[in-house]
Short mmCIF file of C-alpha atoms in Angstrom, two decimals:
data_model
loop_
_atom_site.label_atom_id
_atom_site.label_comp_id
_atom_site.label_asym_id
_atom_site.label_seq_id
_atom_site.Cartn_x
_atom_site.Cartn_y
_atom_site.Cartn_z
CA MET Y 1 60.48 -20.05 23.13
CA LYS Y 2 57.28 -19.66 22.82
CA ARG Y 3 57.26 -16.02 24.41
CA PHE Y 4 60.17 -15.87 22.49
CA SER Y 5 58.36 -16.47 18.89
CA LEU Y 6 55.03 -13.69 20.33
CA VAL Y 7 57.91 -10.91 20.71
CA VAL Y 8 59.15 -11.11 17.43
CA MET Y 9 55.55 -11.57 16.07
CA ALA Y 10 54.93 -7.96 17.36
CA LEU Y 11 58.11 -6.19 16.65
CA VAL Y 12 57.18 -7.53 12.76
CA SER Y 13 54.30 -6.32 12.71
CA LEU Y 14 55.45 -2.93 14.56
CA PHE Y 15 57.58 -2.73 11.41
CA ALA Y 16 54.81 -3.17 8.60
CA ALA Y 17 52.70 -0.88 10.45
CA GLY Y 18 55.57 1.25 10.33
CA CYS Y 19 56.39 1.22 6.87
CA LYS Y 20 52.34 1.49 6.04
CA LYS Y 21 52.64 4.86 7.36
CA ASP Y 22 55.57 5.46 5.33
CA ASN Y 23 54.97 4.29 2.10
CA ALA Y 24 50.51 5.19 1.81
CA LYS Y 25 49.14 8.19 3.02
CA GLU Y 26 45.90 8.68 4.48
CA LYS Y 27 43.23 10.60 2.68
CA VAL Y 28 42.24 13.41 4.21
CA TYR Y 29 38.68 15.09 3.59
CA THR Y 30 37.80 18.53 2.71
CA PRO Y 31 35.17 19.92 5.58
CA GLU Y 32 32.45 19.52 3.03
CA GLU Y 33 33.70 16.13 2.10
CA ASN Y 34 33.33 15.32 6.20
CA ARG Y 35 29.60 17.04 5.98
CA LEU Y 36 28.67 14.94 3.06
CA ILE Y 37 30.65 12.12 5.25
CA LYS Y 38 28.33 12.60 7.83
CA THR Y 39 25.11 12.97 6.56
CA GLY Y 40 24.87 10.36 4.56
CA TRP Y 41 25.78 12.41 0.94
CA TYR Y 42 29.07 11.58 -0.15
CA ASN Y 43 29.46 8.92 -2.33
CA ASP Y 44 33.05 7.67 -3.43
CA TYR Y 45 31.68 4.86 -5.54
CA SER Y 46 34.98 2.96 -4.81
CA GLU Y 47 34.14 1.40 -2.08
CA HIS Y 48 31.54 -1.59 -2.17
CA VAL Y 49 28.51 -0.92 -0.18
CA LYS Y 50 25.48 -2.40 0.90
CA ILE Y 51 21.74 -1.09 0.83
CA VAL Y 52 19.02 -2.10 2.38
CA TYR Y 53 15.43 -1.98 1.47
CA LEU Y 54 12.31 -2.10 4.18
CA THR Y 55 8.59 -3.23 3.19
CA LEU Y 56 6.23 -4.64 3.77
CA GLY Y 57 5.39 -8.60 3.79
CA ASN Y 58 6.28 -11.86 4.46
CA ALA Y 59 10.21 -13.09 4.12
CA PRO Y 60 10.01 -16.10 1.57
CA SER Y 61 11.93 -18.90 2.35
CA ASN Y 62 12.31 -21.18 -0.89
CA GLY Y 63 15.05 -19.39 -2.17
CA ALA Y 64 14.13 -17.91 -5.29
CA THR Y 65 14.82 -14.15 -5.04
CA ASP Y 66 17.73 -14.64 -3.59
CA GLU Y 67 18.99 -16.23 -6.24
CA MET Y 68 17.82 -13.70 -8.55
CA LEU Y 69 19.18 -11.34 -6.00
CA ASN Y 70 22.22 -12.20 -6.62
CA LYS Y 71 21.87 -11.50 -10.52
CA LEU Y 72 20.58 -8.41 -9.77
CA ASN Y 73 23.40 -7.65 -7.03
CA LYS Y 74 25.58 -8.29 -10.18
CA ILE Y 75 24.28 -5.83 -12.18
CA LEU Y 76 24.52 -2.90 -9.30
CA THR Y 77 27.76 -3.52 -8.32
CA GLU Y 78 28.95 -3.52 -11.94
CA ARG Y 79 27.16 -0.11 -12.64
CA VAL Y 80 27.57 1.92 -8.85
CA ASN Y 81 29.55 -0.89 -7.13
CA ALA Y 82 26.42 -1.74 -4.53
CA GLU Y 83 24.22 -4.72 -3.40
CA LEU Y 84 20.45 -4.73 -2.27
CA GLU Y 85 19.56 -6.69 0.50
CA ILE Y 86 15.48 -6.59 1.41
CA MET Y 87 14.67 -6.28 4.91
CA TYR Y 88 11.15 -7.73 5.40
CA LEU Y 89 8.72 -6.50 8.41
CA PRO Y 90 5.75 -9.34 8.70
CA TRP Y 91 1.40 -7.76 8.01
CA ASN Y 92 1.39 -8.35 11.48
CA ASN Y 93 0.84 -5.70 13.38
CA TYR Y 94 2.62 -4.00 10.98
CA LEU Y 95 2.25 -0.29 11.20
CA SER Y 96 3.55 0.16 15.14
CA GLU Y 97 6.15 -2.30 13.97
CA TYR Y 98 7.05 -0.46 10.77
CA ASN Y 99 7.04 3.18 12.55
CA ARG Y 100 9.52 1.78 15.87
CA LEU Y 101 11.74 0.16 13.30
CA LEU Y 102 12.40 4.15 11.74
CA SER Y 103 12.12 5.41 14.93
CA ARG Y 104 15.49 3.79 15.64
CA LYS Y 105 17.83 5.36 13.44
CA ASN Y 106 20.63 3.44 13.50
CA GLY Y 107 21.65 2.96 9.85
CA LYS Y 108 20.57 -0.56 9.21
CA ILE Y 109 17.74 0.98 6.61
CA ASP Y 110 17.99 2.59 3.53
CA LEU Y 111 15.33 2.54 1.59
CA VAL Y 112 11.54 3.15 3.24
CA GLY Y 113 8.61 1.70 1.02
CA THR Y 114 6.26 3.95 2.90
CA ALA Y 115 2.67 5.53 1.61
CA THR Y 116 0.73 8.52 2.68
CA ASP Y 117 -2.79 6.81 3.56
CA TRP Y 118 -1.97 3.76 5.36
CA LEU Y 119 1.41 3.72 6.05
CA ASP Y 120 1.94 7.35 8.32
CA ALA Y 121 4.28 8.52 6.10
CA TRP Y 122 3.80 12.04 7.00
CA LYS Y 123 3.91 11.45 10.32
CA ASN Y 124 7.16 9.71 10.13
CA THR Y 125 8.49 12.67 8.16
CA LYS Y 126 7.70 14.76 11.23
CA LEU Y 127 9.62 13.08 13.51
CA GLY Y 128 12.37 13.76 10.94
CA ASN Y 129 12.03 9.82 10.37
CA PHE Y 130 13.19 10.37 6.84
CA ALA Y 131 15.63 12.76 5.14
CA VAL Y 132 15.40 15.67 2.81
CA LEU Y 133 15.39 14.49 -1.03
CA SER Y 134 16.96 17.95 -2.48
CA GLU Y 135 16.55 18.27 -6.48
CA GLU Y 136 19.90 18.35 -6.56
CA ASN Y 137 20.55 15.18 -5.16
CA LEU Y 138 17.22 13.93 -7.10
CA ARG Y 139 18.48 15.07 -10.27
CA GLN Y 140 22.35 13.93 -9.74
CA TYR Y 141 21.92 10.38 -8.49
CA ALA Y 142 17.97 9.65 -9.52
CA ASN Y 143 17.97 11.78 -12.63
CA LYS Y 144 15.89 9.47 -14.61
CA THR Y 145 12.96 9.45 -11.78
CA TYR Y 146 13.69 13.12 -11.39
CA SER Y 147 12.60 13.72 -14.43
CA GLN Y 148 9.98 11.68 -14.91
CA VAL Y 149 7.80 12.88 -11.74
CA SER Y 150 9.33 16.41 -12.90
CA ALA Y 151 6.88 16.35 -16.13
CA LYS Y 152 4.37 14.92 -14.86
CA GLY Y 153 4.69 17.64 -11.73
CA ASP Y 154 3.68 15.19 -8.95
CA TRP Y 155 6.68 16.40 -6.86
CA ASN Y 156 4.15 18.42 -5.10
CA GLN Y 157 1.89 16.64 -3.50
CA CYS Y 158 6.04 15.27 -1.82
CA LYS Y 159 7.00 17.85 -0.42
CA TYR Y 160 6.62 18.83 4.05
CA GLN Y 161 6.81 22.48 4.51
CA GLY Y 162 8.16 22.78 1.37
CA LYS Y 163 10.96 20.16 1.27
CA ILE Y 164 11.10 17.00 -0.56
CA TYR Y 165 10.85 13.80 1.62
CA LEU Y 166 9.36 11.26 -0.73
CA ILE Y 167 9.66 9.69 -4.25
CA PRO Y 168 6.09 8.67 -5.49
CA GLU Y 169 4.77 6.11 -7.18
CA ASP Y 170 3.75 8.25 -10.44
CA ASN Y 171 3.25 5.96 -13.38
CA TYR Y 172 2.02 3.27 -12.56
CA ALA Y 173 -1.59 2.47 -13.95
CA GLN Y 174 -4.00 0.64 -11.36
CA TRP Y 175 -7.68 0.91 -9.30
CA ILE Y 176 -7.04 -0.26 -5.78
CA ASN Y 177 -10.65 0.56 -4.45
CA HIS Y 178 -12.42 -1.88 -3.19
CA GLY Y 179 -15.39 -4.09 -3.89
CA PHE Y 180 -16.95 -7.72 -3.47
CA MET Y 181 -15.92 -9.93 -6.36
CA TYR Y 182 -18.94 -12.30 -7.00
CA ARG Y 183 -20.06 -15.10 -9.78
CA ASN Y 184 -22.17 -13.77 -12.39
CA ASP Y 185 -24.34 -18.05 -12.67
CA TRP Y 186 -25.08 -17.24 -9.28
CA ALA Y 187 -26.58 -14.04 -9.67
CA ARG Y 188 -27.95 -15.47 -12.84
CA ASP Y 189 -29.50 -17.93 -11.35
CA ALA Y 190 -30.65 -15.67 -8.11
CA GLY Y 191 -32.75 -13.11 -10.97
CA LEU Y 192 -30.51 -10.41 -11.19
CA ASP Y 193 -27.95 -8.89 -13.49
CA GLY Y 194 -25.21 -9.10 -12.12
CA VAL Y 195 -24.61 -7.35 -8.61
CA HIS Y 196 -24.61 -3.25 -8.52
CA SER Y 197 -25.88 -2.25 -5.20
CA TRP Y 198 -26.41 -3.75 -1.20
CA ASN Y 199 -29.40 -4.37 -2.06
CA ASP Y 200 -28.30 -6.65 -4.84
CA LEU Y 201 -25.90 -8.11 -2.94
CA THR Y 202 -28.33 -8.93 -0.05
CA LYS Y 203 -31.16 -10.47 -2.70
CA TYR Y 204 -27.35 -11.97 -3.57
CA PHE Y 205 -27.43 -13.63 -0.16
CA SER Y 206 -30.35 -14.46 -0.18
CA TYR Y 207 -30.63 -16.84 -2.77
CA LEU Y 208 -27.85 -18.77 -2.00
CA ILE Y 209 -28.62 -19.20 1.34
CA SER Y 210 -31.47 -21.19 0.16
CA LEU Y 211 -30.28 -23.11 -1.63
CA ASN Y 212 -28.93 -24.81 1.82
CA LYS Y 213 -25.39 -26.53 0.54
CA PRO Y 214 -23.76 -28.32 3.29
CA GLY Y 215 -20.43 -26.55 4.17
CA PHE Y 216 -20.98 -23.19 2.05
CA VAL Y 217 -21.00 -19.89 3.65
CA PRO Y 218 -21.71 -17.14 1.59
CA TRP Y 219 -19.29 -15.08 2.38
CA ASP Y 220 -16.89 -16.40 4.61
CA ALA Y 221 -14.96 -13.76 6.60
CA LYS Y 222 -12.91 -13.82 9.07
CA GLY Y 223 -14.09 -10.43 11.20
CA ASP Y 224 -11.21 -8.33 10.08
CA THR Y 225 -12.32 -6.34 6.96
CA ASP Y 226 -13.61 -3.10 7.34
CA ILE Y 227 -16.27 -2.52 4.44
CA ALA Y 228 -18.28 0.35 6.86
CA GLY Y 229 -16.10 2.09 4.55
CA GLY Y 230 -17.64 1.01 1.29
CA TYR Y 231 -21.22 1.59 2.13
CA ILE Y 232 -20.78 5.16 2.96
CA LEU Y 233 -18.91 5.96 -0.36
CA SER Y 234 -22.30 3.52 -1.81
CA ALA Y 235 -24.93 6.13 0.26
CA THR Y 236 -23.42 9.58 0.13
CA ASP Y 237 -20.88 11.35 -1.82
CA PHE Y 238 -18.14 11.71 0.48
CA LEU Y 239 -14.31 11.44 0.23
CA VAL Y 240 -12.02 10.33 2.41
CA LEU Y 241 -8.91 12.41 3.42
CA ASP Y 242 -6.42 11.06 3.26
CA GLY Y 243 -3.54 10.72 6.10
CA VAL Y 244 -6.14 11.78 9.02
CA ASN Y 245 -7.32 8.35 11.10
CA ALA Y 246 -6.77 4.46 9.37
CA TYR Y 247 -10.41 4.38 9.51
CA GLY Y 248 -11.48 6.90 7.43
CA LEU Y 249 -13.78 8.60 9.58
CA PHE Y 250 -13.02 12.47 8.14
CA GLY Y 251 -13.60 13.83 4.58
CA VAL Y 252 -15.70 16.25 2.87
CA LYS Y 253 -18.27 15.58 0.55
CA LYS Y 254 -17.61 15.83 -3.08
CA SER Y 255 -21.03 18.07 -3.20
CA ASP Y 256 -18.75 20.83 -0.93
CA LEU Y 257 -15.67 20.17 -1.01
CA SER Y 258 -15.32 23.54 1.54
CA LYS Y 259 -16.66 21.62 4.44
CA ILE Y 260 -15.35 18.87 6.53
CA VAL Y 261 -17.65 16.15 7.70
CA SER Y 262 -17.79 12.31 8.98
CA PRO Y 263 -20.73 10.32 8.01
CA TYR Y 264 -19.49 8.04 10.89
CA PHE Y 265 -20.47 10.73 13.80
CA GLU Y 266 -23.76 12.18 11.85
CA GLY Y 267 -25.87 11.29 9.48
CA ARG Y 268 -28.48 7.70 9.25
CA GLU Y 269 -25.96 6.15 7.11
CA PHE Y 270 -24.01 4.61 9.31
CA ILE Y 271 -27.23 3.32 11.02
CA GLU Y 272 -28.31 2.18 7.73
CA PHE Y 273 -25.43 -0.05 7.41
CA ALA Y 274 -25.75 -1.41 11.04
CA LYS Y 275 -28.97 -2.40 10.52
CA LEU Y 276 -27.91 -4.34 7.44
CA MET Y 277 -24.85 -6.02 8.95
CA LYS Y 278 -27.29 -7.14 11.73
CA ARG Y 279 -29.66 -8.26 8.84
CA TRP Y 280 -26.88 -10.20 7.04
CA ASN Y 281 -25.39 -12.00 10.91
CA ASP Y 282 -29.65 -12.95 11.33
CA MET Y 283 -29.70 -14.61 7.73
CA GLY Y 284 -26.70 -15.78 8.31
CA VAL Y 285 -23.79 -14.55 5.39
CA TRP Y 286 -20.82 -15.59 7.90
CA ARG Y 287 -20.12 -17.59 10.24
CA LYS Y 288 -21.42 -17.54 14.00
CA ASN Y 289 -17.73 -17.31 14.96
CA VAL Y 290 -16.96 -14.50 12.46
CA LEU Y 291 -14.96 -12.24 15.02
CA THR Y 292 -12.78 -15.68 16.00
CA SER Y 293 -12.86 -17.57 12.41
CA THR Y 294 -9.40 -18.28 10.85
CA SER Y 295 -11.08 -19.50 7.45
CA ASP Y 296 -9.33 -18.21 4.38
CA ASN Y 297 -12.28 -16.66 1.85
CA ARG Y 298 -10.15 -16.39 -1.31
CA THR Y 299 -9.44 -20.34 -0.80
CA GLN Y 300 -12.91 -20.94 -0.14
CA PHE Y 301 -14.07 -19.02 -2.90
CA TYR Y 302 -11.64 -20.85 -5.67
CA SER Y 303 -12.59 -23.91 -4.17
CA GLY Y 304 -16.82 -22.93 -4.52
CA LYS Y 305 -17.64 -22.73 -0.91
CA SER Y 306 -18.07 -19.10 -0.22
CA GLY Y 307 -20.03 -16.85 -2.98
CA VAL Y 308 -18.24 -13.54 -2.75
CA GLU Y 309 -14.56 -12.20 -2.34
CA GLN Y 310 -14.00 -8.91 -1.34
CA HIS Y 311 -10.80 -7.16 -2.51
CA HIS Y 312 -9.87 -3.85 -4.63
CA THR Y 313 -10.24 -3.95 -8.07
CA GLN Y 314 -7.04 -5.09 -9.24
CA THR Y 315 -6.79 -8.09 -7.67
CA TRP Y 316 -10.20 -8.74 -9.13
CA TYR Y 317 -9.21 -8.49 -12.89
CA THR Y 318 -5.30 -9.38 -12.57
CA GLN Y 319 -6.06 -12.69 -10.23
CA VAL Y 320 -9.45 -13.78 -9.36
CA ARG Y 321 -11.09 -13.63 -12.37
CA ALA Y 322 -8.62 -15.96 -14.20
CA GLU Y 323 -8.67 -18.57 -11.63
CA MET Y 324 -11.87 -18.42 -11.01
CA ASP Y 325 -12.11 -19.08 -14.89
CA ASN Y 326 -9.65 -21.65 -15.07
CA ARG Y 327 -11.61 -23.84 -11.85
CA PHE Y 328 -15.05 -23.20 -12.71
CA PRO Y 329 -15.61 -21.55 -16.47
CA GLY Y 330 -18.39 -19.73 -16.91
CA SER Y 331 -18.40 -18.36 -13.18
CA ASP Y 332 -17.71 -15.62 -15.02
CA VAL Y 333 -16.75 -13.94 -11.73
CA GLY Y 334 -18.18 -10.06 -11.85
CA PHE Y 335 -16.86 -7.09 -9.26
CA PHE Y 336 -19.29 -5.15 -7.35
CA TRP Y 337 -17.42 -1.98 -6.76
CA PHE Y 338 -18.06 0.18 -3.38
CA GLY Y 339 -19.76 3.53 -4.86
CA GLU Y 340 -20.85 2.36 -7.59
CA GLU Y 341 -24.37 3.19 -6.90
CA LYS Y 342 -23.51 7.14 -6.72
CA LYS Y 343 -20.50 6.26 -9.46
CA ASN Y 344 -18.28 7.58 -6.14
CA VAL Y 345 -14.66 6.78 -7.28
CA THR Y 346 -11.28 8.99 -6.46
CA THR Y 347 -8.25 8.16 -8.20
CA MET Y 348 -5.36 7.51 -5.61
CA THR Y 349 -2.53 10.34 -4.25
CA VAL Y 350 0.71 9.37 -5.58
CA THR Y 351 2.23 9.05 -2.64
CA HIS Y 352 -0.08 5.84 -2.38
CA GLY Y 353 3.00 4.39 -2.41
CA ALA Y 354 6.30 6.40 -2.15
CA MET Y 355 10.24 5.73 -1.56
CA ALA Y 356 11.78 7.19 1.17
CA LEU Y 357 15.19 7.50 2.94
CA SER Y 358 15.93 6.53 6.21
CA SER Y 359 17.29 9.78 7.39
CA ALA Y 360 19.73 7.39 9.55
CA SER Y 361 21.18 6.33 5.84
CA LYS Y 362 24.90 6.03 6.17
CA GLN Y 363 24.53 5.90 1.80
CA LYS Y 364 22.00 8.36 0.73
CA ALA Y 365 23.40 8.86 -2.45
CA ARG Y 366 24.06 5.10 -3.15
CA ALA Y 367 20.50 3.86 -2.25
CA LEU Y 368 18.93 6.46 -4.67
CA ALA Y 369 21.34 5.78 -7.13
CA VAL Y 370 20.51 1.77 -6.56
CA TYR Y 371 16.17 3.08 -6.62
CA ASP Y 372 16.84 4.84 -9.92
CA LEU Y 373 17.85 1.19 -11.42
CA ILE Y 374 15.36 -0.88 -10.02
CA ARG Y 375 12.77 1.05 -10.69
CA ASN Y 376 14.26 2.86 -14.97
CA ASP Y 377 16.88 0.08 -15.72
CA PRO Y 378 14.71 -2.53 -18.27
CA GLU Y 379 17.33 -5.55 -17.27
CA CYS Y 380 16.71 -4.80 -13.12
CA TYR Y 381 13.03 -4.21 -13.36
CA ARG Y 382 12.57 -7.31 -14.87
CA LEU Y 383 14.54 -8.89 -12.14
CA PHE Y 384 13.13 -7.12 -9.80
CA ASN Y 385 9.32 -7.03 -10.65
CA TYR Y 386 8.89 -10.69 -12.53
CA GLY Y 387 11.87 -12.61 -11.72
CA ILE Y 388 14.89 -14.42 -13.57
CA GLU Y 389 13.10 -15.03 -17.38
CA GLY Y 390 12.63 -18.76 -18.45
CA LYS Y 391 12.48 -19.37 -14.29
CA GLN Y 392 9.97 -16.72 -12.83
CA TYR Y 393 8.20 -15.88 -16.47
CA GLU Y 394 8.78 -16.27 -20.21
CA ILE Y 395 7.61 -13.62 -22.75
CA VAL Y 396 4.79 -14.59 -25.13
CA LYS Y 397 3.25 -12.15 -28.11
CA GLY Y 398 -0.59 -11.71 -27.36
CA LYS Y 399 -3.30 -11.65 -30.32
CA ASP Y 400 -2.65 -7.70 -29.85
CA GLY Y 401 1.37 -8.11 -30.83
CA LYS Y 402 2.02 -6.88 -27.66
CA ASP Y 403 4.43 -8.80 -25.32
CA TYR Y 404 3.09 -10.77 -22.32
CA TYR Y 405 4.39 -12.60 -19.16
CA LYS Y 406 3.33 -16.54 -18.57
CA ARG Y 407 5.03 -18.76 -15.94
CA PRO Y 408 7.49 -21.44 -17.52
CA ALA Y 409 5.37 -25.17 -17.98
CA GLY Y 410 6.31 -26.57 -14.19
CA TYR Y 411 6.61 -23.17 -12.45
CA ASN Y 412 5.15 -23.90 -9.24
CA GLY Y 413 4.71 -20.63 -7.21
CA ASP Y 414 5.32 -21.86 -3.59
CA ARG Y 415 8.56 -23.32 -4.85
CA ASP Y 416 9.69 -21.01 -7.51
CA GLY Y 417 7.82 -17.44 -6.90
CA ILE Y 418 10.03 -14.52 -5.78
CA VAL Y 419 8.89 -12.06 -3.10
CA THR Y 420 10.21 -7.87 -3.65
CA ASP Y 421 6.91 -6.42 -2.78
CA PHE Y 422 7.85 -3.17 -4.88
CA TRP Y 423 5.14 -1.27 -4.20
CA TRP Y 424 6.82 1.82 -4.17
CA GLY Y 425 8.28 2.68 -7.62
CA ARG Y 426 6.50 0.24 -10.29
CA ASN Y 427 6.66 1.95 -13.66
CA ASP Y 428 4.12 1.22 -16.95
CA ASN Y 429 6.87 2.41 -19.32
CA LEU Y 430 8.67 -1.25 -18.02
CA GLU Y 431 5.63 -3.59 -16.92
CA VAL Y 432 4.69 -6.19 -18.90
CA ARG Y 433 0.92 -7.69 -18.84
CA ASP Y 434 0.18 -11.28 -17.28
CA ILE Y 435 -1.16 -13.05 -20.16
CA GLY Y 436 -3.73 -14.68 -18.21
CA GLY Y 437 -4.98 -11.12 -16.69
CA SER Y 438 -8.71 -10.72 -17.49
CA TRP Y 439 -7.93 -7.49 -19.07
CA ASP Y 440 -10.79 -7.12 -21.11
CA GLU Y 441 -12.69 -6.53 -17.93
CA PHE Y 442 -9.68 -4.44 -16.42
CA GLU Y 443 -9.72 -1.56 -20.19
CA SER Y 444 -14.45 -2.15 -19.44
CA ILE Y 445 -14.05 -0.77 -15.52
CA ASN Y 446 -11.13 1.19 -16.42
CA LYS Y 447 -13.61 2.54 -18.91
CA ILE Y 448 -16.50 3.43 -16.02
CA TYR Y 449 -14.00 4.46 -13.93
CA THR Y 450 -12.27 6.68 -15.80
CA ALA Y 451 -16.05 8.48 -16.46
CA ASN Y 452 -17.32 9.14 -12.97
CA GLN Y 453 -13.35 9.60 -11.06
CA MET Y 454 -13.05 12.54 -9.14
CA VAL Y 455 -8.74 13.49 -8.62
CA TYR Y 456 -7.93 13.30 -5.09
CA PRO Y 457 -7.68 17.35 -4.37
CA PHE Y 458 -5.99 18.11 -1.35
CA GLY Y 459 -2.74 16.28 -2.43
CA GLU Y 460 -0.12 19.22 -1.41
CA ILE Y 461 -2.16 18.97 1.51
CA VAL Y 462 0.28 17.06 4.67
CA TRP Y 463 -3.04 17.87 7.54
CA ASN Y 464 -1.81 19.27 10.89
CA VAL Y 465 -2.89 16.33 13.47
CA ASP Y 466 -0.25 16.90 16.23
CA TYR Y 467 -2.50 18.88 18.27
CA VAL Y 468 -5.29 16.70 17.99
CA ASN Y 469 -3.43 13.63 18.33
CA TRP Y 470 -4.42 12.52 21.97
CA GLU Y 471 -7.96 12.77 20.57
CA LEU Y 472 -7.41 11.06 17.19
CA ILE Y 473 -5.66 8.29 18.98
CA LYS Y 474 -8.42 7.71 22.10
CA ILE Y 475 -11.24 7.59 18.63
CA SER Y 476 -9.41 5.28 16.99
CA GLU Y 477 -9.57 3.45 20.08
CA VAL Y 478 -13.11 3.45 20.40
CA CYS Y 479 -12.96 2.56 16.92
CA GLU Y 480 -11.37 -0.79 17.62
CA LYS Y 481 -14.18 -1.11 20.65
CA TYR Y 482 -17.21 -0.81 18.00
CA PHE Y 483 -16.11 -1.67 14.29
CA LYS Y 484 -16.54 -5.43 14.64
CA ASN Y 485 -18.96 -5.64 16.42
CA ILE Y 486 -21.32 -3.39 13.73
CA THR Y 487 -19.96 -4.67 10.77
CA TYR Y 488 -20.74 -8.12 11.56
CA GLY Y 489 -23.97 -7.50 13.21
CA GLN Y 490 -22.95 -8.46 17.17
CA VAL Y 491 -25.53 -6.68 18.82
CA ASP Y 492 -29.00 -6.50 19.15
CA ASP Y 493 -30.34 -3.12 19.00
CA PRO Y 494 -27.84 -1.66 16.03
CA GLU Y 495 -29.64 2.86 16.20
CA ALA Y 496 -28.67 2.05 19.96
CA TYR Y 497 -25.42 0.45 19.63
CA VAL Y 498 -24.89 3.59 16.95
CA LYS Y 499 -25.59 5.63 19.14
CA GLN Y 500 -23.91 5.10 21.93
CA PHE Y 501 -20.98 4.39 19.56
CA ARG Y 502 -21.47 8.47 18.74
CA ALA Y 503 -21.55 9.13 21.83
CA GLU Y 504 -17.60 8.00 23.24
CA LEU Y 505 -16.64 9.69 19.85
CA LYS Y 506 -18.36 12.92 21.06
CA GLU Y 507 -16.90 12.36 24.37
CA TYR Y 508 -12.73 11.67 23.36
CA GLY Y 509 -13.42 14.47 20.87
CA ILE Y 510 -14.00 14.16 17.69
CA GLU Y 511 -15.92 17.90 17.24
CA THR Y 512 -12.09 19.20 18.35
CA VAL Y 513 -10.26 17.25 15.65
CA ILE Y 514 -13.56 18.26 13.28
CA ALA Y 515 -12.68 21.67 13.92
CA ALA Y 516 -9.00 21.91 13.69
CA LEU Y 517 -9.37 19.52 9.78
CA GLN Y 518 -11.83 22.85 9.50
CA GLU Y 519 -9.43 25.28 10.19
CA GLN Y 520 -6.40 24.00 7.76
CA LEU Y 521 -9.04 23.40 5.04
CA ASP Y 522 -10.26 27.36 5.50
CA ASP Y 523 -6.32 28.04 5.38
CA TYR Y 524 -5.86 25.74 2.03
CA TYR Y 525 -8.36 27.54 0.15
CA ALA Y 526 -7.19 30.95 1.43
CA GLU Y 527 -3.98 31.10 0.18
CA ARG Y 528 -5.11 29.51 -2.82
CA ARG Y 529 -7.26 32.94 -3.39
CA ARG Y 530 -4.54 34.82 -2.89
#
């Protein structure tokens, strides 16, 4: 009986399949449509698709981001019949893992957050991991973004060999040049009118050490922060080349933009830095176990147990200053920015944050459409960047009559905060300032930066380092070996140690790299003269 039932079911299935073939014709695609399907550019809005966005950061676990995405995806479904999923890449060993993920080309990633100065955008472009973005496709699927970037003329900085591969975050004003945040109340006690030089910083540390406070560490560093570049910017007019070496070894002087130099390899400045760090170590600026410490300096600064916090300008005026005003009224946290002595500040390239498409994406057209919405549509933008109104933020009027946002009563960041890490398409036309930000301080330092800035002059150059890749890998290994010991004064004779460091740089081909970059820079200027 059982066998009879199975036979009947099989016959019914075959009959149904036959009817389906008779009653419904399968769509026949043209050769051009088949080509578009194969490359991911065929866009049939009748099919609901999932777009996966890769970003840097730790995945949230509180459920708030998922709740926000549910609301956002209803809008995306209505507008372009798509939904968005975020793929988070943790910070630990992020660069090698990032490159590994992209090299798989398995079609599981669509939108890719990237950067030319810290996320190997050009390396992945050359490896074929990013898709070409034709102007036709940009106009068709991301028209608002295309029009805005075109108006600023920034597409040239997104091209490799004449083709567009990146979408720049070029409509968002930010300063992320680094420096030390410090307490002005303590600086005044130390007899200083603020901290405006490395010499001032040393005096500030010396005063804090003299107080001999139990459990207090002037700078509770973990030993993984590179401040050598900050000292070089303060001691010279050095300008770092974007996208050549993670340690920023190569650049030009602002007084001579035609010659490639490396103050890490030549000159006295890096030696003087090493000697100063040895002095700081001997003074007791950081813990004795600084290279293995797991301390959180920001937490220590917030609790009054550390005298500085090292990060960038934007962190100072949007987070730390306001938090310290609440915790320690009158602390008057200031910002000593790297390069302040020489007024050496350079604008970022517009590809410091950029969006790319994975070359293996099967939904490139729809991915662009989704990106265009979260970058330009007010409702989508606020959801993706601020969360759900009433839960993550509320809109209030500032003293200037403009809209600001604040956190609702009872808001708890751990429980209620969203994480999208969208650093690849923020838009000043839609940004809302945090009512708690220190915007007077921002306006003040913005005037200083703007008055002294140099616009990064080489945004259209994609440095070809393929034929010196071995040298650059070995140079990075040498830096990894020496930099931490130099930066945290873990050497007996700083000058001799830097000499040894430079000898290894020479051994592994730093002069070859400098010559290769110089040849390209000469070609760039020759082309411009034609």
